[in-house]
Tab-separated table of C-alpha atoms in Angstrom:
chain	number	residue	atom	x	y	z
A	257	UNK	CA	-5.516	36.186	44.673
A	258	UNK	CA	-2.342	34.265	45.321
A	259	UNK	CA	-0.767	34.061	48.474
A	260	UNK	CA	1.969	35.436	48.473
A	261	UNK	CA	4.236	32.958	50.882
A	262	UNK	CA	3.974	29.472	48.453
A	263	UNK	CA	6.481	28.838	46.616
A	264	UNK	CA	5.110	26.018	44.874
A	265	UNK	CA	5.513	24.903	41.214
A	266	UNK	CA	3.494	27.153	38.761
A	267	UNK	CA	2.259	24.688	35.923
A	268	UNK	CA	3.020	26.445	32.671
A	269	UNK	CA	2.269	25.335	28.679
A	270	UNK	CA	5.531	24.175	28.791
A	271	UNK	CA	4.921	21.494	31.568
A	272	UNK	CA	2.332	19.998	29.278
A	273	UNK	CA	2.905	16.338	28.073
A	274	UNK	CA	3.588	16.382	24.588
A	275	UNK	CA	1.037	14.370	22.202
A	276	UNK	CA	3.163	12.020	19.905
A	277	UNK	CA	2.613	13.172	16.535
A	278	UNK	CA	4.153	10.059	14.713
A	279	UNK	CA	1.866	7.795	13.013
A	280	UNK	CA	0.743	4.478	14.156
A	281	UNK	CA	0.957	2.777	10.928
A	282	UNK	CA	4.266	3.184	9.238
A	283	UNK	CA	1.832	2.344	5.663
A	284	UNK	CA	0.482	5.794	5.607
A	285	UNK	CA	3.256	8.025	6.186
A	286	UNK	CA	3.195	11.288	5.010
A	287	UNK	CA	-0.327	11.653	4.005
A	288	UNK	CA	-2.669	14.289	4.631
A	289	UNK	CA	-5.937	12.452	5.866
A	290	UNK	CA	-6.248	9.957	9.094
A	291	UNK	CA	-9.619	7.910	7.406
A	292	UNK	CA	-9.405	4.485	8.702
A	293	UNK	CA	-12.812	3.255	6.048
A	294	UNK	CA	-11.962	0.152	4.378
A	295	UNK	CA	-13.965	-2.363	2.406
A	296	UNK	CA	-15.263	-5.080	5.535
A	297	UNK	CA	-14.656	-8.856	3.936
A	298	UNK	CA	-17.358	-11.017	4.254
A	299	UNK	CA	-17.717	-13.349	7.652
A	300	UNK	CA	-18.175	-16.632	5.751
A	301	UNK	CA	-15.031	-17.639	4.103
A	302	UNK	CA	-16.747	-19.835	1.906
A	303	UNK	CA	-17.582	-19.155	-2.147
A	304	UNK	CA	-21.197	-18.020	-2.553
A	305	UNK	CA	-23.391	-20.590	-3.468
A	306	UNK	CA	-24.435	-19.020	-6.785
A	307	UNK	CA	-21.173	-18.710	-8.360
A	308	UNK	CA	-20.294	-21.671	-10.833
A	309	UNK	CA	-16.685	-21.173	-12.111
A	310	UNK	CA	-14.865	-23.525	-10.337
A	311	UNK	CA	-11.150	-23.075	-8.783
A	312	UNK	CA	-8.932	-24.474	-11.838
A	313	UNK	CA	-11.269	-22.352	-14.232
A	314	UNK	CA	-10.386	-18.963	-11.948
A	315	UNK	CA	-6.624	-20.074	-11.695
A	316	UNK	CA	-6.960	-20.428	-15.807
A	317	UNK	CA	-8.195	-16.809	-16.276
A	318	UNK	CA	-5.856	-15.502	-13.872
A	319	UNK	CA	-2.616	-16.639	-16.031
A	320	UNK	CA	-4.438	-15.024	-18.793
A	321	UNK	CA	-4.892	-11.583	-17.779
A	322	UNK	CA	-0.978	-12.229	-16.381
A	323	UNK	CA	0.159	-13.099	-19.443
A	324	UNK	CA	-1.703	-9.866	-20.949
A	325	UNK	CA	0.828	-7.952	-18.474
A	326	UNK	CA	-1.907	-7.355	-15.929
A	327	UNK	CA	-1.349	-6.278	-12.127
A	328	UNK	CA	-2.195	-8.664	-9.727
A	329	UNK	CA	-4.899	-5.652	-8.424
A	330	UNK	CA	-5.977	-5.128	-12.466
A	331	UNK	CA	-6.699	-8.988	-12.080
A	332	UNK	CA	-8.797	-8.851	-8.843
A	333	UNK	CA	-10.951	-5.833	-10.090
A	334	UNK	CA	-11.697	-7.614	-13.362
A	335	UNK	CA	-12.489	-11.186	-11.539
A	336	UNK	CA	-14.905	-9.119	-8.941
A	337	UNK	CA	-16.538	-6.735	-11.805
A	338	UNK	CA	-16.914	-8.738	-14.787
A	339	UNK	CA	-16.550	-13.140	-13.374
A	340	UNK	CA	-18.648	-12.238	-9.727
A	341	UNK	CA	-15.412	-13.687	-8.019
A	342	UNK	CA	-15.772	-11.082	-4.690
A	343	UNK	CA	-12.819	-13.058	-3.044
A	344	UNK	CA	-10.050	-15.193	-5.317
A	345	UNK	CA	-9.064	-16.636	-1.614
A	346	UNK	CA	-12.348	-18.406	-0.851
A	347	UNK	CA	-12.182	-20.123	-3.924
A	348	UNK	CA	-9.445	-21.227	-4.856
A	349	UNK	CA	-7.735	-20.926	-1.424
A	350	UNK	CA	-4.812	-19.058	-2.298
A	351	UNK	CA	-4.798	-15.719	-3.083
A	352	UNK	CA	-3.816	-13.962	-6.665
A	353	UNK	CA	0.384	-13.141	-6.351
A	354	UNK	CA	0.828	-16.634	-4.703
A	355	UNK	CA	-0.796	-18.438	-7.638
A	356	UNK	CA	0.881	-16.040	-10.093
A	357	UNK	CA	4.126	-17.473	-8.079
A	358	UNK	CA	3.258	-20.660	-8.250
A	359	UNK	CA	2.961	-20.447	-12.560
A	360	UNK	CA	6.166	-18.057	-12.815
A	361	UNK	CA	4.405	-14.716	-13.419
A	362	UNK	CA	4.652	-12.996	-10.778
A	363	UNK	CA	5.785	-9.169	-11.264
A	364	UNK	CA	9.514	-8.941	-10.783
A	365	UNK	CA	9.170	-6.109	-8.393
A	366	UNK	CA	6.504	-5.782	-5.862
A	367	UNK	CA	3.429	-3.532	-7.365
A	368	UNK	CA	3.463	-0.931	-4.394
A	369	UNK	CA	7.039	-0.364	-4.875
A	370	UNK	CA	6.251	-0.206	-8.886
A	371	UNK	CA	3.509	2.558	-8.247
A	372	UNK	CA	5.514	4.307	-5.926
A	373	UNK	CA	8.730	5.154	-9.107
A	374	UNK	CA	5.972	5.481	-11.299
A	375	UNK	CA	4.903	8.414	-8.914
A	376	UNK	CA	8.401	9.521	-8.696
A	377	UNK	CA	8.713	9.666	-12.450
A	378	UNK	CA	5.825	11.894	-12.842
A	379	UNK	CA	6.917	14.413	-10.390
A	380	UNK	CA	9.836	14.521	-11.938
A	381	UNK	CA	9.116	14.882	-15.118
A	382	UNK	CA	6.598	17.823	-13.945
A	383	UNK	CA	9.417	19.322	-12.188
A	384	UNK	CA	11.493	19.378	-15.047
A	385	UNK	CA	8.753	21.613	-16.950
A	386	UNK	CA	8.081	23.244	-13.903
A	387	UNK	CA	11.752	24.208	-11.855
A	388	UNK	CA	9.808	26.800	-9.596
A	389	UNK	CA	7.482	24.432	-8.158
A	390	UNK	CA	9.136	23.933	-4.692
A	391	UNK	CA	5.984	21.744	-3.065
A	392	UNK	CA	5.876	19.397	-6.295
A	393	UNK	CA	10.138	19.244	-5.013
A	394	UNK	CA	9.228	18.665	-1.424
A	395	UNK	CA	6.566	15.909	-2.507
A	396	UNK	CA	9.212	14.092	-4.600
A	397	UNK	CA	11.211	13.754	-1.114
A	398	UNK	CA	8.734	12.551	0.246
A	399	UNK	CA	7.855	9.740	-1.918
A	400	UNK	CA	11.700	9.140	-2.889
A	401	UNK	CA	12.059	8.664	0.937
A	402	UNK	CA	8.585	5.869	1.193
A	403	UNK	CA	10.189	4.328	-1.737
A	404	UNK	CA	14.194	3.743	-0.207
A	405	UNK	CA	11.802	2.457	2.871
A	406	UNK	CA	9.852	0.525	1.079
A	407	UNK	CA	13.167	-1.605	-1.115
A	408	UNK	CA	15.137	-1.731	2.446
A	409	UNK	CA	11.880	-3.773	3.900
A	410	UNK	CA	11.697	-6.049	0.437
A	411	UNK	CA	15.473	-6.757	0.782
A	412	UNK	CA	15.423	-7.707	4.484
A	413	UNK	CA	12.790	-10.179	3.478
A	414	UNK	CA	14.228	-11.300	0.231
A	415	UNK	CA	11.578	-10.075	-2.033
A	416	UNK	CA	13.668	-7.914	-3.416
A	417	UNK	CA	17.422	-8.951	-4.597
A	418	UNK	CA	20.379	-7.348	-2.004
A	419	UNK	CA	22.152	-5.079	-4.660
A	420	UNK	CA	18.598	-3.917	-6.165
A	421	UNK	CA	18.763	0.276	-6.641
């Protein structure tokens, strides 16, 4: 029973601290899940000892498939699944945009920027077909919104040029 002569404070649910909901990495904003699993690299930097394609042959194969109109991540699958190359890095020592850079085929804008309109060009060609669909609506926000994020971070560090829409 409380006595009836303190006056003291009486903690309430609105005197509890409040539990930041933002995320901690700005990357995966407005997704559903919180997974952190990703693929572990391997501890030696070095190329495996059975692999025999040397680092001019894998620069050579990697202007092909660029010149095929191949993503940079369309190359790495292909060198891991069908040439054994796990890592591009370890062999050659530079890794698969910045040698693209280096021969002038690089992709003119960055590819998660590219995925990210392709996205938006779905939704809205769904939403077009489908007016009533108001989450497909609040989804295009969404990625509209990652997207404006995404070009003002590629302008401030000039990967992107300053009048680019």
């Amino acid at each position: 029973m409380p006595d009836p002569e303190f006056n003291g404070p009486i903690l309430s649910a609105k005197l509890k601290p409040k539990i930041p909901t933002t995320p901690i990495n700005p990357r995966r904003n407005n997704l559903l899940g919180k997974g952190i699993s990703a693929s572990a690299l391997p501890y030696k930097r070095t190329p495996p000892s059975w692999l025999k394609i040397s680092a001019p042959d894998v620069e050579d194969n990697i202007c092909k498939f660029a010149k095929k109109g191949l993503t940079p991540s369309q190359i790495g699958v292909i060198l891991r699944d069908s040439h054994g190359i796990a890592q591009v890095k370890s062999v050659t020592g530079s890794k698969i945009l910045r040698i693209l850079k280096a021969h002038g085929l690089a992709p003119e804008i960055p590819e998660d920027l590219y995925h990210l309109i392709k996205k938006a060009v779905a939704i809205r060609k769904h939403l077009e077909r489908n007016r009533k669909d108001k989450d497909s609506k609040f989804r295009l926000i969404l990625v509209e919104s990652r997207i404006h994020r995404l070009a003002r971070y590629y302008k401030k560090t000039k990967k992107l040029p300053p009048v680019w829409k």
